[in-house]
Short mmCIF file of C-alpha atoms and ligand atoms in Angstrom, two decimals:
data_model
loop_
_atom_site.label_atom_id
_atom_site.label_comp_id
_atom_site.label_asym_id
_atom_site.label_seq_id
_atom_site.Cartn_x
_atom_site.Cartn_y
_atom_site.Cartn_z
CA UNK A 1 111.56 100.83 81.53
CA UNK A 2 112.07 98.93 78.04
CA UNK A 3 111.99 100.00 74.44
CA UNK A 4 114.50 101.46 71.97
CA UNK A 5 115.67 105.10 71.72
CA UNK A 6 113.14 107.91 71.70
CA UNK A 7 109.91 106.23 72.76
CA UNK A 8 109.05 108.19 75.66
CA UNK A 9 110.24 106.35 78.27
CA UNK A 10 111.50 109.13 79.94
CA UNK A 11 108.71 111.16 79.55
CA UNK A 12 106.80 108.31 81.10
CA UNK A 13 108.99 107.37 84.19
CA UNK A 14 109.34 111.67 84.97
CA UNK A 15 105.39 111.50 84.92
CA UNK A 16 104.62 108.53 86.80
CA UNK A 17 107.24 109.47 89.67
CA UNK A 18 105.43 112.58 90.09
CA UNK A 19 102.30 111.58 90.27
CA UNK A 20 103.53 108.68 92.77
CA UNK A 21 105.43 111.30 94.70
CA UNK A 22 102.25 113.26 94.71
CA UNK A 23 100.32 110.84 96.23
CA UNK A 24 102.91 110.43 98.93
CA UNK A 25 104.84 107.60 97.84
CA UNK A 26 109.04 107.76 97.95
CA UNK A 27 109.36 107.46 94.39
CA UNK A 28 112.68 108.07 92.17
CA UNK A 29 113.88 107.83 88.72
CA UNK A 30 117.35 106.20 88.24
CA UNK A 31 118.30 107.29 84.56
CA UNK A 32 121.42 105.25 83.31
CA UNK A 33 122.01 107.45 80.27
CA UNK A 34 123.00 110.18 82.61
CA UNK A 35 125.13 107.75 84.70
CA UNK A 36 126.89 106.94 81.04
CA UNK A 37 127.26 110.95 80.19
CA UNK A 38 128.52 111.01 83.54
CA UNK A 39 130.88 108.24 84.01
CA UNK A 40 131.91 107.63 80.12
CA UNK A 41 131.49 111.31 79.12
CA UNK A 42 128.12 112.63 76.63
CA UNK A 43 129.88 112.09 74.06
CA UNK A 44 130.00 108.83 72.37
CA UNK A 45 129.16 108.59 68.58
CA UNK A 46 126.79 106.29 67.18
CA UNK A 47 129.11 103.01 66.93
CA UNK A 48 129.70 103.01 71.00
CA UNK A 49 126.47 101.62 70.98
CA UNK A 50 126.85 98.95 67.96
CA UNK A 51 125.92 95.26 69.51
CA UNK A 52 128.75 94.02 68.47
CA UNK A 53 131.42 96.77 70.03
CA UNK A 54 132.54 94.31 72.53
CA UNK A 55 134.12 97.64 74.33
CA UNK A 56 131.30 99.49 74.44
CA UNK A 57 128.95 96.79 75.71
CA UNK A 58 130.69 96.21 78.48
CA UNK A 59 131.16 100.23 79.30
CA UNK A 60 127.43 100.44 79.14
CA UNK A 61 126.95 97.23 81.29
CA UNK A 62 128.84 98.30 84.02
CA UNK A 63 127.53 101.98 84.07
CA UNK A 64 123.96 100.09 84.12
CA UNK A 65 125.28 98.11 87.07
CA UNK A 66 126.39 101.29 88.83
CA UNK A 67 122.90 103.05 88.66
CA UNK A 68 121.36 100.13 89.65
CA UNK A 69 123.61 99.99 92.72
CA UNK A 70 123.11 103.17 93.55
CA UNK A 71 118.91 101.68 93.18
CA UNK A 72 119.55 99.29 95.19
CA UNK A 73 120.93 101.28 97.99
CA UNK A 74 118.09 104.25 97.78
CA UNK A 75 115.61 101.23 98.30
CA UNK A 76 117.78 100.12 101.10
CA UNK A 77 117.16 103.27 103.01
CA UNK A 78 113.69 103.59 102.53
CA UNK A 79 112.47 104.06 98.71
CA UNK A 80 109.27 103.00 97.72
CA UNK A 81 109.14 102.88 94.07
CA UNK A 82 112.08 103.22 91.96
CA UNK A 83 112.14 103.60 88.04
CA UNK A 84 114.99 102.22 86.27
CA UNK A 85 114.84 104.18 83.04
CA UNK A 86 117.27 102.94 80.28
CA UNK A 87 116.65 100.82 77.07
CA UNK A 88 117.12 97.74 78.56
CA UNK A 89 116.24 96.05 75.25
CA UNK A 90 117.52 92.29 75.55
CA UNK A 91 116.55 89.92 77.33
CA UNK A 92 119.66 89.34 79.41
CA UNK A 93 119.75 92.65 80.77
CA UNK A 94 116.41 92.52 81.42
CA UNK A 95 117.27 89.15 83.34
CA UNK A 96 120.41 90.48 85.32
CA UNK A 97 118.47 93.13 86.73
CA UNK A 98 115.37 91.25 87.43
CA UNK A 99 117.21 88.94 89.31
CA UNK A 100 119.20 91.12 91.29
CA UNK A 101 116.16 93.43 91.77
CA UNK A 102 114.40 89.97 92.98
CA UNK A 103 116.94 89.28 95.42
CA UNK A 104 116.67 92.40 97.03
CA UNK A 105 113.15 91.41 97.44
CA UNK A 106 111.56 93.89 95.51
CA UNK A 107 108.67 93.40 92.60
CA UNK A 108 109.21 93.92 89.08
CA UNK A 109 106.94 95.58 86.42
CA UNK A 110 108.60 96.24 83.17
CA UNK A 111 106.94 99.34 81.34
CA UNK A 112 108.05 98.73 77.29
CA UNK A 113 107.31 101.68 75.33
CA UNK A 114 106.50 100.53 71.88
CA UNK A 115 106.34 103.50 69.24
CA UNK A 116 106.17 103.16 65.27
CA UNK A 117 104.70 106.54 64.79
CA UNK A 118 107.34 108.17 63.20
CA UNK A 119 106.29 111.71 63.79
CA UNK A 120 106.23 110.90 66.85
CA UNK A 121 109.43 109.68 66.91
CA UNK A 122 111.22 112.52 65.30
CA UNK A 123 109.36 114.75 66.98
CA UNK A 124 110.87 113.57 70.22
CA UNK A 125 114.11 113.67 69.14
CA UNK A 126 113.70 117.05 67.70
CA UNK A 127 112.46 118.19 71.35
CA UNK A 128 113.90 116.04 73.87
CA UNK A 129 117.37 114.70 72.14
CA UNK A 130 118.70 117.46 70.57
CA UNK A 131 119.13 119.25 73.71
CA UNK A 132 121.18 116.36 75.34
CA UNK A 133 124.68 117.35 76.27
CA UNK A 134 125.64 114.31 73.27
CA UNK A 135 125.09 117.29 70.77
CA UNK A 136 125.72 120.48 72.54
CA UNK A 137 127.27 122.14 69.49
CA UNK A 138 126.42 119.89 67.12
CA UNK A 139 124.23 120.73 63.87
CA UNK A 140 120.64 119.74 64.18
CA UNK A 141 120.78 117.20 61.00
CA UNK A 142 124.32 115.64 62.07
CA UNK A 143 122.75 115.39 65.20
CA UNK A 144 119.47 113.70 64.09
CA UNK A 145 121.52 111.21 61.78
CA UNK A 146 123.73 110.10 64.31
CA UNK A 147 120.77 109.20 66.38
CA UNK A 148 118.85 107.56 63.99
CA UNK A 149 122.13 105.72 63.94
CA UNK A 150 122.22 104.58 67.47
CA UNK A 151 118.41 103.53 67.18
CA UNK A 152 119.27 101.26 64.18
CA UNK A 153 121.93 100.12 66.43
CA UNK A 154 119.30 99.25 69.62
CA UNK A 155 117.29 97.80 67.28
CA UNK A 156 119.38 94.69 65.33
CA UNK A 157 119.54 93.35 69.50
CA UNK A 158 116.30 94.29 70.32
CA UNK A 159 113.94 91.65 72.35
CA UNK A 160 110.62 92.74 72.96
CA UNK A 161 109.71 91.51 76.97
CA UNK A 162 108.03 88.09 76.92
CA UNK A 163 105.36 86.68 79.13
CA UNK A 164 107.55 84.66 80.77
CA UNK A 165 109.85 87.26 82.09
CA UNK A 166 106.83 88.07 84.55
CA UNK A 167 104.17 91.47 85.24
CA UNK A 168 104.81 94.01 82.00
CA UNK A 169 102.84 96.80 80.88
CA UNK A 170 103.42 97.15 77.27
CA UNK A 171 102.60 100.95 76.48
CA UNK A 172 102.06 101.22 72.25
CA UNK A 173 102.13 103.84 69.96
CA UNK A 174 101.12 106.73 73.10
CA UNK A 175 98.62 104.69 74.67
CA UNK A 176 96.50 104.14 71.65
CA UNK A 177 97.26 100.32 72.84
CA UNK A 178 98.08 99.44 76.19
CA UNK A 179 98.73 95.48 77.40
CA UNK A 180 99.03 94.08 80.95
CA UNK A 181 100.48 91.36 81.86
CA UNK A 182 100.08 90.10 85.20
CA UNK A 183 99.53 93.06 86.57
CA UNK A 184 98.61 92.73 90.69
CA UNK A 185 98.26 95.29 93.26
CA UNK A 186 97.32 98.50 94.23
CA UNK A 187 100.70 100.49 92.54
CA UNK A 188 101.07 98.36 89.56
CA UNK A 189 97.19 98.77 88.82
CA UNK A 190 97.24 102.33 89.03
CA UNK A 191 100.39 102.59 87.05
CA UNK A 192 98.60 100.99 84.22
CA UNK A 193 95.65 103.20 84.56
CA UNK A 194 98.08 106.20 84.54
CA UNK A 195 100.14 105.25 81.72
CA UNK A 196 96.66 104.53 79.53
CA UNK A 197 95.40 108.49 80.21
CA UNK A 198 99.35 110.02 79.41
CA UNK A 199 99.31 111.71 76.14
CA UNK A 200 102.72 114.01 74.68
CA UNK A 201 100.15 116.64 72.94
CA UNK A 202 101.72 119.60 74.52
CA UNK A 203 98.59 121.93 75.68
CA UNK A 204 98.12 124.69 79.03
CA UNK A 205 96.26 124.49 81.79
CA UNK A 206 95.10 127.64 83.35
CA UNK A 207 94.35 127.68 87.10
CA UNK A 208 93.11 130.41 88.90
CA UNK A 209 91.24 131.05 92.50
CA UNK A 210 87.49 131.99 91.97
CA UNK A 211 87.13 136.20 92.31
CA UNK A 212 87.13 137.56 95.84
CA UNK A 213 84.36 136.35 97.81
CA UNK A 214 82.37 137.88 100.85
CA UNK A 215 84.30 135.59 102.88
CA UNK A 216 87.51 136.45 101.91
CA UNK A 217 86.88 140.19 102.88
CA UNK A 218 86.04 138.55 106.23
CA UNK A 219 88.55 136.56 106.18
CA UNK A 220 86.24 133.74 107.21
CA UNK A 221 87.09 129.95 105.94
CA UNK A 222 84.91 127.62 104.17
CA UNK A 223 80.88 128.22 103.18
CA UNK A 224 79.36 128.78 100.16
CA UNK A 225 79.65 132.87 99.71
CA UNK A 226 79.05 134.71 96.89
CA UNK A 227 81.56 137.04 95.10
CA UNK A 228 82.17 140.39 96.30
CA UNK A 229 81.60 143.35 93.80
CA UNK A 230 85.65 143.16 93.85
CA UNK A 231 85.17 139.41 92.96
CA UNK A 232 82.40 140.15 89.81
CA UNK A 233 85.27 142.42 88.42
CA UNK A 234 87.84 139.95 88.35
CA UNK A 235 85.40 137.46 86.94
CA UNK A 236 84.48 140.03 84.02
CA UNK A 237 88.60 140.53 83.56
CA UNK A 238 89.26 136.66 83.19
CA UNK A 239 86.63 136.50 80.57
CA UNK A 240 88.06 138.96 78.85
CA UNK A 241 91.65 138.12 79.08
CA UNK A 242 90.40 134.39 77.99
CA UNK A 243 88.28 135.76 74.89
CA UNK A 244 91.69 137.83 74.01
CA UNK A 245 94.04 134.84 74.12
CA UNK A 246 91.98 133.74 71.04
CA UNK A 247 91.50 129.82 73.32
CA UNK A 248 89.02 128.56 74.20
CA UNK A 249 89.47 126.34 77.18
CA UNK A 250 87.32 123.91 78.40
CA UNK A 251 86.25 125.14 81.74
CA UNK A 252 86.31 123.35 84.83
CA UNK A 253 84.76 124.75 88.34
CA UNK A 254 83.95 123.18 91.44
CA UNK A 255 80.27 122.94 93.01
CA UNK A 256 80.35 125.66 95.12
CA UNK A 257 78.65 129.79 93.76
CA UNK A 258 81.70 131.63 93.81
CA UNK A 259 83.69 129.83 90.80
CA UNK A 260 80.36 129.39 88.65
CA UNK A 261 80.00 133.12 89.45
CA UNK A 262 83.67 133.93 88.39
CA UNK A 263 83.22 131.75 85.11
CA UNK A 264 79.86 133.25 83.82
CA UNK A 265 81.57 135.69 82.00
CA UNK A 266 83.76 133.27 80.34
CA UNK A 267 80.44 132.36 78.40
CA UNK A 268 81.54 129.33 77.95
CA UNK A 269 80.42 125.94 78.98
CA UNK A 270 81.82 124.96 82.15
CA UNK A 271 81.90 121.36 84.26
CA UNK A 272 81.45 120.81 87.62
CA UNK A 273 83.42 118.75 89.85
CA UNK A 274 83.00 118.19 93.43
CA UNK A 275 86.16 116.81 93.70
CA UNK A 276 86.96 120.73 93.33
CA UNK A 277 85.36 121.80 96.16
CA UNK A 278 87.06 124.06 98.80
CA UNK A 279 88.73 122.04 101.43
CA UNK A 280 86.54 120.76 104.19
CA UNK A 281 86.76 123.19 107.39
CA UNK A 282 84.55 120.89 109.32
CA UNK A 283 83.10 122.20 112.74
CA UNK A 284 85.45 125.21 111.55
CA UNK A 285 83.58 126.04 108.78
CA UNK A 286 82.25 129.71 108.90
CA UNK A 287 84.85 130.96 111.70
CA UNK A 288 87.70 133.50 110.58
CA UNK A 289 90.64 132.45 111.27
CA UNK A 290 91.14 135.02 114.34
CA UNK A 291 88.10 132.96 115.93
CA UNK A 292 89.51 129.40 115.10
CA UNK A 293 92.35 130.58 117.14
CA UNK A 294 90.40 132.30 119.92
CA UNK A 295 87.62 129.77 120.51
CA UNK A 296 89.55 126.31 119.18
CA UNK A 297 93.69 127.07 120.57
CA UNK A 298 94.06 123.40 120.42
CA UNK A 299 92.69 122.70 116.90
CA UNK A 300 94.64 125.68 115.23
CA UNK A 301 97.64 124.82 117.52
CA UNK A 302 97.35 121.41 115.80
CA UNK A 303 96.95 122.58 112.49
CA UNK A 304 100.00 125.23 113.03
CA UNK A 305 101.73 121.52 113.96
CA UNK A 306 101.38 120.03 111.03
CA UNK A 307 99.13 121.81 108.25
CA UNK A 308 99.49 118.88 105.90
CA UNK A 309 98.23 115.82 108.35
CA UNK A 310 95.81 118.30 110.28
CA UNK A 311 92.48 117.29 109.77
CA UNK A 312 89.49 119.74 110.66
CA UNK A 313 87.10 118.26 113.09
CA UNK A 314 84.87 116.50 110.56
CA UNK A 315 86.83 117.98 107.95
CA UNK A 316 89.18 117.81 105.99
CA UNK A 317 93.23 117.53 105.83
CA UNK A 318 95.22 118.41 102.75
CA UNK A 319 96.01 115.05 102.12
CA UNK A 320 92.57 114.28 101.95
CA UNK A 321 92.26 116.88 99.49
CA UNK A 322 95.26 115.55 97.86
CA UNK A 323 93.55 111.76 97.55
CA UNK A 324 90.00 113.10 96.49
CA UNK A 325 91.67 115.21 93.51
CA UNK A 326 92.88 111.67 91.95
CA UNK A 327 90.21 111.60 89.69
CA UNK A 328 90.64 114.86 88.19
CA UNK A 329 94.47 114.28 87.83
CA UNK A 330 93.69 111.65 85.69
CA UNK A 331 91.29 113.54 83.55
CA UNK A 332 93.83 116.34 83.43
CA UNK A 333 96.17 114.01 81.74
CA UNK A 334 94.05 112.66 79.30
CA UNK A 335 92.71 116.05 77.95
CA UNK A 336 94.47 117.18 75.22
CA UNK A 337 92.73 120.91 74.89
CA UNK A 338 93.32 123.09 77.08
CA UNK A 339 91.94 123.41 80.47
CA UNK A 340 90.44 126.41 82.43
CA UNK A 341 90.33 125.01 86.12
CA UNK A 342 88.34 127.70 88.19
CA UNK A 343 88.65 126.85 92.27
CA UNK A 344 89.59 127.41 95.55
CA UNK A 345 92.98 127.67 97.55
CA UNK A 346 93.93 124.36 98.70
CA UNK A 347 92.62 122.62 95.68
CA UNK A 348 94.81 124.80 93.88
CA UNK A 349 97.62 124.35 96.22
CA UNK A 350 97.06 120.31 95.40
CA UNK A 351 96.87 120.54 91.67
CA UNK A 352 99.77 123.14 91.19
CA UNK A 353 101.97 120.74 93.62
CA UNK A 354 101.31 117.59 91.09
CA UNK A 355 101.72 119.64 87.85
CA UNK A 356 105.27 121.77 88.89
CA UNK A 357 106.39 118.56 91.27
CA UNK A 358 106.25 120.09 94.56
CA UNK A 359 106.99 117.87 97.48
CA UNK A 360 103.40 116.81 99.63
CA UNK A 361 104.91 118.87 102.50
CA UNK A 362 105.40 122.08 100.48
CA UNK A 363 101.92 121.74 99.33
CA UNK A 364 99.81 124.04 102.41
CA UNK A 365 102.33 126.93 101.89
CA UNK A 366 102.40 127.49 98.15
CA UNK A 367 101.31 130.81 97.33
CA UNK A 368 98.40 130.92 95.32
CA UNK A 369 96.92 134.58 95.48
CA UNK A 370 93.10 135.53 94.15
CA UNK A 371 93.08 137.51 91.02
CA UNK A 372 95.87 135.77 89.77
CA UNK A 373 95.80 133.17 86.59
CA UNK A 374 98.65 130.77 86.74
CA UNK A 375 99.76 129.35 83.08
CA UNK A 376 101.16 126.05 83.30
CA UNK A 377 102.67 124.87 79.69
CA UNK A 378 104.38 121.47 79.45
CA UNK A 379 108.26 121.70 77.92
CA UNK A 380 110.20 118.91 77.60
CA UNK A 381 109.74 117.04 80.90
CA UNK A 382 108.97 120.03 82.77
CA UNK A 383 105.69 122.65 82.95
CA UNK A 384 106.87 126.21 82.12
CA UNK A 385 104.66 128.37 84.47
CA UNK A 386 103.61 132.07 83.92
CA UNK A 387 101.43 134.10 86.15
CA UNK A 388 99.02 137.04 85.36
CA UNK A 389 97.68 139.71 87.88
CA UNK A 390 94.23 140.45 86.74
CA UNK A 391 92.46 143.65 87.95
CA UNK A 392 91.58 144.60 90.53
CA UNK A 393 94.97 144.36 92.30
CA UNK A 394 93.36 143.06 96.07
CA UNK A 395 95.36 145.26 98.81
O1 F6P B 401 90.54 131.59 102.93
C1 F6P B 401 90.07 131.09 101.73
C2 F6P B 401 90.16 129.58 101.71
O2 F6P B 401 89.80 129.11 100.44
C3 F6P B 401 89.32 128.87 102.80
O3 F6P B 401 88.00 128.60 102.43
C4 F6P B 401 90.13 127.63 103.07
O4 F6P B 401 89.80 127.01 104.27
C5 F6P B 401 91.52 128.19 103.02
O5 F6P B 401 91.53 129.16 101.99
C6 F6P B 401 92.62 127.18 102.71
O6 F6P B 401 93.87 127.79 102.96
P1 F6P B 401 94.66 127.46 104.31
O7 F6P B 401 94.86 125.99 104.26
O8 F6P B 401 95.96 128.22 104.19
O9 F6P B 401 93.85 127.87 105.49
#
């Protein structure tokens, strides 16, 4: 990461490692101001970080050193992508790391955050820096002057990357702007097309199964069922719970009856996705589960095995689920209203894993249970999450 104080860079490298981490890839974020609150202690006023404090250059330089060590060593046993988040504003350190990066024989992208919005500015370090242990106890203005001070500091040495310091992605003012720069690959080309949908307009998204179905009485997998009358009463509670939070959502549903039946009564309009569709039971599809394990003890032995690699026969596995719901990640991040999705279990299991950070293998057990809305707002770098039980209450 590059750019002064209170761009987002954070914000950006905690993103892109989850979605990278998501799609399966070992992917960590090496933060060297917690190394310095750490090593050096959080707090150092303003003038530690003056260019010309000889003392606190080199303090900062070696704490820099020491996180990228401790990089260096994570790639060693096994890391895929790391993200070294810190200023990194001149062009030296830029070209110490690089270098040593390089040697290690890994690539380097540098991701510069350029911001000159200044409510967005303040309003990140009214939200993000003000809660850093460097002012625990500190008033809120002293606090805010001080680090407008150490950005005017960062900014008499600042060095904006160059072309000829190799691949950059130049990220301005929130993505209104976005330049690559030698940009090659599968990772680094879907890093830039991640970083150009990220927006910091804090906003919910809503998820919730579709009402009970005919299957799920059964307890039968896949199919296209319609709702049960259990199932048309939850959909007529979510519509009115939605009309009473006073937002209106856009809606999103898969192609399959049971969530367009559990959004009519939204009565508003809704999109379909297939990419929302329930997961693919294959030659499964139909069976309850009691018969998958009667008439199939291999496959559901299999899938018992490993839920997350387990592939119905011409099915599905999670992580195919996981891969297909790309698209609608990306979409998801560049909404800024709020978003209604209406699906099924696994899909759900998938999107909640990528918005709360859940590790790939966690993804098949997370509890998502029908009749239940799950609230995910964005705080900080983190998604608050609140869930509702909407009647009826399924035994
Ligand atoms: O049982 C409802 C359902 O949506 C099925 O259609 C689907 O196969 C299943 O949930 C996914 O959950 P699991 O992976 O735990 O079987």
């Amino acid at each position: 990461m590059v750019g002064l104080p209170a761009r987002g860079k954070t914000h950006m490298a905690r993103r892109v490692a989850r979605y990278l981490r998501w799609l399966g890839v070992g992917t960590r974020v090496f933060n060297v101001g917690n190394y310095r609150r750490q090593h050096l202690g959080s707090r150092q006023p303003a003038r530690f970080f003056d260019p010309d404090n000889v003392e606190g250059n080199e303090a900062r330089a070696r704490v820099a050193m020491r996180a990228l060590d401790d990089m260096l060593a994570w790639f060693g046993s096994g890391g895929e992508v790391g993200i070294y988040d810190a200023t990194n504003t001149t062009r030296e350190r830029r070209r110490s790391l690089a270098s040593r990066m390089r040697a290690h024989g890994l690539d380097v992208v540098f991701v510069e955050s350029v911001c000159e919005d200044e409510s967005v500015i303040e309003s990140n370090i009214r939200q993000t820096k003000l809660h850093m242990p460097d002012y625990a106890g500190v008033a809120a203005s002293d606090a805010v002057s001080d680090f407008r001070a150490r950005i005017a500091h960062y900014e008499r040495a600042y060095e904006p990357v160059e072309e000829d310091e190799g691949a950059f992605v130049r990220v301005i003012d929130v993505g209104r702007k976005v330049v690559a720069h030698r940009i090659q690959g599968y990772l680094p080309s879907r890093l830039v097309y991640f970083l150009m949908n990220l927006h910091v307009v804090p906003r919910s998204i809503w998820l919730t199964r579709h009402g009970q179905s005919s299957f799920n009485v059964e307890d039968r997998v896949g199919g296209d069922p319609s709702l049960s009358p259990a199932g048309r009463e939850f959909a007529a509670s979510l519509g009115e719970h939605v009309r009473d939070s006073g937002i209106a959502p856009r809606v999103w549903i898969s192609t399959l009856a049971r969530t367009a039946q559990t959004a009519a009564p939204l009565g508003l309009p809704f999109e379909e996705w297939r990419a929302l569709d329930e997961i693919d039971s294959g030659d499964c599809d139909g069976m309850t589960y009691g018969e998958i394990r009667r008439d199939m003890p291999a496959e559901h032995a299999a899938r018992r095995e490993n839920k997350l690699t387990y592939r119905y026969p011409r099915g599905e596995s999670y992580l195919d689920v996981i891969r297909r719901l790309e698209p609608v990640i990306f979409e998801l991040e560049r909404e800024r209203r709020p978003v209604l999705v209406i699906a099924h279990q696994a899909v759900l299991r998938s999107l909640y894993a990528y918005l709360m950070d859940r590790a790939p293998s966690e993804v098949p057990y997370l509890p998502i249970p029908l009749h239940t809305i799950i609230k995910l707002t964005p705080i900080t770098y983190e998604c608050d999450e609140e869930r509702v039980a909407l009647s009826p209450a399924l035994a």
